[in-house]
Short mmCIF file of C-alpha atoms in Angstrom, two decimals:
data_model
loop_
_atom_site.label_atom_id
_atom_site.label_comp_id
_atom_site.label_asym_id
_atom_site.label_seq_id
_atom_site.Cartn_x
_atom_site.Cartn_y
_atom_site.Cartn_z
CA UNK Z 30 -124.44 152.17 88.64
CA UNK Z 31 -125.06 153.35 85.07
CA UNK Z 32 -128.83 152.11 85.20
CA UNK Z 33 -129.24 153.39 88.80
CA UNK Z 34 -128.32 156.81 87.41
CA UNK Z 35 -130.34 157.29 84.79
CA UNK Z 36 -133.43 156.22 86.42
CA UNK Z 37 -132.57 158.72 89.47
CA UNK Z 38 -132.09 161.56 87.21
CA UNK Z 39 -135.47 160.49 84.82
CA UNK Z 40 -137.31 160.46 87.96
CA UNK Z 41 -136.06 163.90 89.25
CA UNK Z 42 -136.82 165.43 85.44
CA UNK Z 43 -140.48 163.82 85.87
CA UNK Z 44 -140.77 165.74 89.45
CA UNK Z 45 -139.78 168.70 88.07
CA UNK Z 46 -142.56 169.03 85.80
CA UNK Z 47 -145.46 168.18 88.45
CA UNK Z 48 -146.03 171.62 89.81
CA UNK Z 49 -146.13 173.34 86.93
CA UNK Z 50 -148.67 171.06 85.03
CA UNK Z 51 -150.82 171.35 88.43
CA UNK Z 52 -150.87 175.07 88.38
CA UNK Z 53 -151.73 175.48 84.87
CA UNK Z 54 -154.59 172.90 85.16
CA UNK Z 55 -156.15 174.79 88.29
CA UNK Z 56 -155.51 178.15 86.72
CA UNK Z 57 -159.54 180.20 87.29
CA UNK Z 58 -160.65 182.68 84.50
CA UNK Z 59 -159.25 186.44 85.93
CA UNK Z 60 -159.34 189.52 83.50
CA UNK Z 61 -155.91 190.81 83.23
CA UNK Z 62 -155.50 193.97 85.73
CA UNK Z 63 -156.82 196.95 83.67
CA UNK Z 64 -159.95 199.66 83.19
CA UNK Z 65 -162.10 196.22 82.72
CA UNK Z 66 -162.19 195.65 86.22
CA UNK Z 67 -164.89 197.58 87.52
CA UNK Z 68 -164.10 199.45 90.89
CA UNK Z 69 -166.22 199.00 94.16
CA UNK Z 70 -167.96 202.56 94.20
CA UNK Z 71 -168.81 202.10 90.14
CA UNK Z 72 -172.31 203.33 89.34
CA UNK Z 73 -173.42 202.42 85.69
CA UNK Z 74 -174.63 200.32 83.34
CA UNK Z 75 -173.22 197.65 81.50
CA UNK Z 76 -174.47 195.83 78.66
CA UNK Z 77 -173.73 192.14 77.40
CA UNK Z 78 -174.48 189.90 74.52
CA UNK Z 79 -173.74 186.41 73.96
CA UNK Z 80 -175.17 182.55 74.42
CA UNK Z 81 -176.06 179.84 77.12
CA UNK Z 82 -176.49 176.37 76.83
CA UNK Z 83 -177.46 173.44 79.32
CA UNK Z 84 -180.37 171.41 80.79
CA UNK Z 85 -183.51 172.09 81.69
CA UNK Z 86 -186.31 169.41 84.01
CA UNK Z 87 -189.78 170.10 84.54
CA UNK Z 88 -191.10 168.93 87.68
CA UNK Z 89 -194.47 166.44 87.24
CA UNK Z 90 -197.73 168.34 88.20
CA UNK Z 91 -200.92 167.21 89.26
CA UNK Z 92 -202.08 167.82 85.05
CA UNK Z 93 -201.75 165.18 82.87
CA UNK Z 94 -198.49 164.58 80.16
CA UNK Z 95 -198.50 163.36 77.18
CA UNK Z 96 -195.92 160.65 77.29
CA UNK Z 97 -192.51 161.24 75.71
CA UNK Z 98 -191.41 158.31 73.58
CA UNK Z 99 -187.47 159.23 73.96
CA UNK Z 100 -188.18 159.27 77.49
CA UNK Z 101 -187.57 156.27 79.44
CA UNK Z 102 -188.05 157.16 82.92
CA UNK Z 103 -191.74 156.45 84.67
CA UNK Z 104 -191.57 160.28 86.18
CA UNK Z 105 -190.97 161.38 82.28
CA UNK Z 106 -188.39 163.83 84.41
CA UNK Z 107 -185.95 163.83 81.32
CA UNK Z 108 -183.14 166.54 81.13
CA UNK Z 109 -184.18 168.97 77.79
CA UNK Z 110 -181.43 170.63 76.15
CA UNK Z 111 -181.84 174.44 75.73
CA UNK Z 112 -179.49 177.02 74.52
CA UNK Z 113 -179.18 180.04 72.18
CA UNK Z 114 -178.68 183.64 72.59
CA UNK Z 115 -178.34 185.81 75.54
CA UNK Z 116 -178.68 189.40 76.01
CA UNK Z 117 -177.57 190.72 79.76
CA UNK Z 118 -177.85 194.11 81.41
CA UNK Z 119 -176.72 195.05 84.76
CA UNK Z 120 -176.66 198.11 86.60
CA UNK Z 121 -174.27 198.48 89.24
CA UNK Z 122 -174.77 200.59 92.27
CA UNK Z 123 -171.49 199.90 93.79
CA UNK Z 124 -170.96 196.40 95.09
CA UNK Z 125 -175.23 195.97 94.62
CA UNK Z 126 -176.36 194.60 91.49
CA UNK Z 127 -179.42 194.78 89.20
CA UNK Z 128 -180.44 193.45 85.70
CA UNK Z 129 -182.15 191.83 83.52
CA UNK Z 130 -181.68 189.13 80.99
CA UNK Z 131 -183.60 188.02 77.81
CA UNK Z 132 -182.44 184.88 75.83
CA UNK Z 133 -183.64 182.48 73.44
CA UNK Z 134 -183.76 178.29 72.46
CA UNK Z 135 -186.00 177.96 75.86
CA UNK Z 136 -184.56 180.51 78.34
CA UNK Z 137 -187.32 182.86 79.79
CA UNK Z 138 -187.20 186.21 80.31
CA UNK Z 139 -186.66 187.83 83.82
CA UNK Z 140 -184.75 190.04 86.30
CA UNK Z 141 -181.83 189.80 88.50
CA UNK Z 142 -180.65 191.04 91.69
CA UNK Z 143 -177.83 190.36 93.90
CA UNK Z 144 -174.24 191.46 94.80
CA UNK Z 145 -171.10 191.55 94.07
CA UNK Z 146 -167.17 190.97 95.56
CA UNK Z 147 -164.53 192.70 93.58
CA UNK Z 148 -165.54 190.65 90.08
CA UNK Z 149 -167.85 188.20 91.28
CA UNK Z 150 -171.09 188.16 91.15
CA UNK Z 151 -173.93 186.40 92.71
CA UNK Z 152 -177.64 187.59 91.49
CA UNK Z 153 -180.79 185.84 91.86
CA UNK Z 154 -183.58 185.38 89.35
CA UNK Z 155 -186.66 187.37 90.31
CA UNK Z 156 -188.58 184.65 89.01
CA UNK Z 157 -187.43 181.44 90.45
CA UNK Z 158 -184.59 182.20 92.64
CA UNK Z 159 -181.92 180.75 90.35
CA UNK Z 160 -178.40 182.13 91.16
CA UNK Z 161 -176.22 183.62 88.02
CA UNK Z 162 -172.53 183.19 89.68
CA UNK Z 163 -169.79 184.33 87.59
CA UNK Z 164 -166.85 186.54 86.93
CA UNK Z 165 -168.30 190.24 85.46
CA UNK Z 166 -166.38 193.66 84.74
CA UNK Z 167 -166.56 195.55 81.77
CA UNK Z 168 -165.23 193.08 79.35
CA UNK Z 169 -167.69 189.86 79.95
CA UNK Z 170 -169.78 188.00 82.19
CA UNK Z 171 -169.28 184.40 82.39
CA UNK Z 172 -170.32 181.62 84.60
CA UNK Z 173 -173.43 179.79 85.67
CA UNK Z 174 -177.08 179.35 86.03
CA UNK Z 175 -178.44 176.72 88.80
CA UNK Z 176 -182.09 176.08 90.16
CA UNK Z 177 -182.71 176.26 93.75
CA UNK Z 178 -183.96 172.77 95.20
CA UNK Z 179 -187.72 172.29 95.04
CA UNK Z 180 -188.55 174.68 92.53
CA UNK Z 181 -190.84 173.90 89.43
CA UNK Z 182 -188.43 174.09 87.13
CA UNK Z 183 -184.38 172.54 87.61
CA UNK Z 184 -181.79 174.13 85.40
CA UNK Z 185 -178.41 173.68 84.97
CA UNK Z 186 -177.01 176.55 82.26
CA UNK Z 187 -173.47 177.88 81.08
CA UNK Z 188 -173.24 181.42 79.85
CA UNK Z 189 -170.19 183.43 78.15
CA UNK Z 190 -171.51 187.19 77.42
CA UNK Z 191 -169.03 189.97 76.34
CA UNK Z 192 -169.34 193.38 77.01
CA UNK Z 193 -170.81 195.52 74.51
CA UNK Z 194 -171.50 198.84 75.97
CA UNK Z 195 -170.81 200.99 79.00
CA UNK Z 196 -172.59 204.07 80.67
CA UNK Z 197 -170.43 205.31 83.73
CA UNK Z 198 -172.75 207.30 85.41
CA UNK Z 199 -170.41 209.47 87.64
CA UNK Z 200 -168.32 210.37 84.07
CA UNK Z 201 -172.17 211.19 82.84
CA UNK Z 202 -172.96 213.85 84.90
CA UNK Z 203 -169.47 215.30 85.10
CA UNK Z 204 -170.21 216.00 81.06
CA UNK Z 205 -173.60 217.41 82.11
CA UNK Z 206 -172.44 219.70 84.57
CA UNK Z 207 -169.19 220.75 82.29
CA UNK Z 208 -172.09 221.37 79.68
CA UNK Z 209 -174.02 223.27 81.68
CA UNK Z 210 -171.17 225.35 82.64
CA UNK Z 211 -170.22 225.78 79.19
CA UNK Z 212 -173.90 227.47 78.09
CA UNK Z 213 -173.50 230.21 81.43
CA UNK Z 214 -170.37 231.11 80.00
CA UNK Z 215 -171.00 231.34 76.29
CA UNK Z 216 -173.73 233.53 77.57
CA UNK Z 217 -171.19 235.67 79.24
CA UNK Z 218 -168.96 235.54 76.68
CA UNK Z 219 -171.87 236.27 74.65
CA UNK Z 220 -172.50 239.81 76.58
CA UNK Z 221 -168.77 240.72 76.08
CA UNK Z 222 -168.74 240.69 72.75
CA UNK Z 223 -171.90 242.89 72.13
CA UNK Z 224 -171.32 244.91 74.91
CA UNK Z 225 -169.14 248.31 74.99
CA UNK Z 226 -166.23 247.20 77.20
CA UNK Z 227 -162.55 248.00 75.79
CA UNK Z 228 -161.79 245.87 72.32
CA UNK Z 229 -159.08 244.24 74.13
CA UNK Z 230 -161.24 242.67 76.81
CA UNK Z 231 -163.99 241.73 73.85
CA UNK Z 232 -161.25 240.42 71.84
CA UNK Z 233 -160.68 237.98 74.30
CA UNK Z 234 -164.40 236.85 74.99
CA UNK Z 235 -164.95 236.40 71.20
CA UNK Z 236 -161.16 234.15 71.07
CA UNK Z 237 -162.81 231.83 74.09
CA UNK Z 238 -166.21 231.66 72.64
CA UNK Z 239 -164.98 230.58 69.58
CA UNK Z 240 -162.95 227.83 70.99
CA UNK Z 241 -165.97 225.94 71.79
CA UNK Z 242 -166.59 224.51 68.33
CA UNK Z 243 -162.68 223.59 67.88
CA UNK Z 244 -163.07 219.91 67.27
CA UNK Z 245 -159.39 218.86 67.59
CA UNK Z 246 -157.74 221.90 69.51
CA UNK Z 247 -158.60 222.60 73.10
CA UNK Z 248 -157.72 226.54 74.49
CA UNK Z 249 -155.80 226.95 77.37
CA UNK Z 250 -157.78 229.86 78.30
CA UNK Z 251 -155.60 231.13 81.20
CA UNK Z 252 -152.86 231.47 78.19
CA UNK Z 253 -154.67 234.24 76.05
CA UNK Z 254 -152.75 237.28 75.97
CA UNK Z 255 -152.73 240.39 73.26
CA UNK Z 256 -149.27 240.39 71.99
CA UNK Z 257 -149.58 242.76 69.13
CA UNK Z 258 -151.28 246.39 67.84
CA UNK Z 259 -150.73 247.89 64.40
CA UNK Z 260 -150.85 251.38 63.75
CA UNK Z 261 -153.96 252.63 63.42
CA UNK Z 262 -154.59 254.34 59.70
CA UNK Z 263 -158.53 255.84 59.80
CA UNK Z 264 -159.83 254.17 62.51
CA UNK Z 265 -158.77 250.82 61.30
CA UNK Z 266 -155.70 248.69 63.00
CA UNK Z 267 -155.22 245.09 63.74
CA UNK Z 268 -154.60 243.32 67.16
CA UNK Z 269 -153.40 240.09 68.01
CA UNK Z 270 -153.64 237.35 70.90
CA UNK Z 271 -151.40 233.94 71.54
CA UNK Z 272 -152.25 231.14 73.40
CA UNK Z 273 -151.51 227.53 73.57
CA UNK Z 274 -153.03 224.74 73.60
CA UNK Z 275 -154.02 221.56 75.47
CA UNK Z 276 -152.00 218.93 72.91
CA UNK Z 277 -149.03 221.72 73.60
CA UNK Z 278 -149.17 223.29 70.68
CA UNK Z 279 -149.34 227.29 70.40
CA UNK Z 280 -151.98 229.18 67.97
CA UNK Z 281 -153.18 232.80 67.41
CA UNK Z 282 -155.75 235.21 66.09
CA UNK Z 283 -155.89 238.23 64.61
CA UNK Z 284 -158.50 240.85 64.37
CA UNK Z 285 -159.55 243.46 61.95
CA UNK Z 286 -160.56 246.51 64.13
CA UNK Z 287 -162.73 249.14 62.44
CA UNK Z 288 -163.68 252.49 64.65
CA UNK Z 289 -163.92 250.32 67.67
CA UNK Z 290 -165.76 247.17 66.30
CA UNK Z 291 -164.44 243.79 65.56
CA UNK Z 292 -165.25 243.32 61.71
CA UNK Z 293 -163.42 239.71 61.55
CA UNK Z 294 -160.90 237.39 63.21
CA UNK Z 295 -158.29 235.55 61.39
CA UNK Z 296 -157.04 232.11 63.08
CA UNK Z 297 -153.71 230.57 62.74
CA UNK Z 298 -155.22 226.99 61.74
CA UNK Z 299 -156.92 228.76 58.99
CA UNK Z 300 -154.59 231.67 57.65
CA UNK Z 301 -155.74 234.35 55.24
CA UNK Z 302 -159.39 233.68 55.78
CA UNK Z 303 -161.05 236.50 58.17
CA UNK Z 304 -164.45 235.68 59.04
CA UNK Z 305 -167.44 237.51 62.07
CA UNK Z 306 -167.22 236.42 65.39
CA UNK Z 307 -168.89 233.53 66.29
CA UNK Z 308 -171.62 233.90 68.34
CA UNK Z 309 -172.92 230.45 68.23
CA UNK Z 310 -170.73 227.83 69.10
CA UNK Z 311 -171.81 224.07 69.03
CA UNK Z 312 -172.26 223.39 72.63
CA UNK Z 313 -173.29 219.89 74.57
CA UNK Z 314 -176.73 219.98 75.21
CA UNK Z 315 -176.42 218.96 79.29
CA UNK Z 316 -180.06 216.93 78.56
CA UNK Z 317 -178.04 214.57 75.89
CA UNK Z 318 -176.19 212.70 78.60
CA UNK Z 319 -178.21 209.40 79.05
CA UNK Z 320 -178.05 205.91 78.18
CA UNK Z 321 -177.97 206.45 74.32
CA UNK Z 322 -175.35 209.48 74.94
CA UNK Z 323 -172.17 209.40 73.17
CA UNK Z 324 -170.80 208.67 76.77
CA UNK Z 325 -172.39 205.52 76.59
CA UNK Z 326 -169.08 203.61 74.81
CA UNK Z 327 -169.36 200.76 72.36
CA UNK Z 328 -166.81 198.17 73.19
CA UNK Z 329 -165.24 195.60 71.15
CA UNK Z 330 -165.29 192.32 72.64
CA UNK Z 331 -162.72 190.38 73.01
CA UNK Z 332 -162.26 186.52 73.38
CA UNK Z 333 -162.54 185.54 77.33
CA UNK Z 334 -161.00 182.09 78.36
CA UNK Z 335 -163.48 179.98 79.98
CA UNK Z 336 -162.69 177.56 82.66
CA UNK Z 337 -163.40 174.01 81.61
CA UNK Z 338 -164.42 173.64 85.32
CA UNK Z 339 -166.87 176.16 85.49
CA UNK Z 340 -168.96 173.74 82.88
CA UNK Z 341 -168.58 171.12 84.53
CA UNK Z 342 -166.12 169.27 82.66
#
């Protein structure tokens, strides 16, 4: 009873074990749920860089071959093995998708076309009709390359590229059109300041045109209030504005006011110093926004887990 026992409860152990093992062996490659996973109506470009590796076969052609001696097959149809580097681009125009690829060790340069569901993609080489399937978002492309029957040329290629840079072109030309904004109002702003309307109101415009070269602090501009007037003493007083900020902090300025004219402004990041109103902020130029833009993020790649069964093995 002793023996039947232990080989019951062995056996049971053993079972327990199966599903597990099978669902870790079938597991696919799926980027985690994040920003990497690029949404159906994405329109951008996304750039990749890494290797490929495989087999290449050159059909016979009516020309003459010189024989291969480490080929032992009367067609001389012997697999080649190619690989190297591999550059990738694609554009995606939602769930269409364009590119081009350029590699080296034997691949040839060409385009690609094709589609896309969710993160897979199926393109086509504009050249031969060979179809790039694989997993692609923002993080990597990885998958494979195979010939179409009959053509010239059979290959049979792996590829693993990472993602190396991203231009969203719907976050593009929201920055254009912000910086476009921003130039028709620093040209308002602009008019304030040198015109003759109350000191308050040019106070104000020469606060919010100033805020466009603040590097770290953003203006709430629907904040900026005068909250202060000295005495004046010979035509000269002082006036001063709070406002807060977009981190949710608080600042304020402080002008020197002499018969009417602003002579300086004094901000609370930089106390004691009173310098002119700036007139000439550092503003986006809206024609900057392209594929070399700052919009266009460098990534850094990160490892991707390739499925032994994707290569075949």
């Amino acid at each position: 009873m002793f023996r039947m026992g232990l080989r019951a409860t062995l056996l049971l152990f053993a079972l327990s074990l199966q599903p597990s093992t099978a669902v870790a062996q079938q597991q696919p490659y799926k980027s985690a749920p994040g920003p990497e996973i690029l949404p159906d109506n994405f329109h951008g470009k996304v750039s990749y860089f890494g290797n490929h590796s495989g087999e290449v076969i050159v059909e016979r052609t009516g020309e003459s071959r010189k024989i291969k001696s480490d080929c032992t097959r009367p067609d001389q149809r012997c697999p080649k093995r190619i690989g190297g580097s591999l550059q990738v681009d694609l554009e995606f125009d939602g769930l269409v998708v364009r590119g081009s690829f350029r590699g080296s060790g034997g691949l040839h340069d060409s385009g690609l076309i094709g589609r896309r569901q969710g993160a897979q993609c199926r393109l086509f080489d504009l050249t031969d009709g060979s179809v790039w399937a694989g997993h692609c978002d923002r993080d990597g492309f990885v998958g494979t390359v195979k010939s179409v029957p009959g053509a010239a040329t059979q290959m049979s290629l792996n590829f693993e590229v990472v993602g190396t840079k991203v231009n969203d072109y719907a976050e593009r030309d929201r920055r254009r059109r912000e910086a476009l904004a921003a130039q028709r109002r620093s040209e308002f702003l602009r008019a304030v300041v040198g015109s003759n309307a109350p000191v308050d109101e040019r106070f104000i415009a020469a606060i919010e045109l100033d805020a466009y070269s603040w590097r770290y602090d953003r203006l709430r501009v629907e904040t900026l209030r005068i909250v202060r007037r000295s005495k004046e003493r010979g035509g000269r007083y002082q006036i001063e504005a709070e406002f807060e900020l977009s981190n949710g902090g608080r600042g304020w300025a402080r002008a020197q006011v002499d018969r009417e004219s602003i002579v300086c402004v004094e901000f609370w990041d930089v106390q004691g110093k009173c310098r002119a109103v700036n007139l000439s902020p550092q503003l986006p130029d809206p024609e900057s926004f392209g594929d070399d833009s700052p919009l266009s993020s460098f990534l850094t790649p990160k490892a991707l887990p390739i499925p032994r069964e994707a290569f075949g093995a």
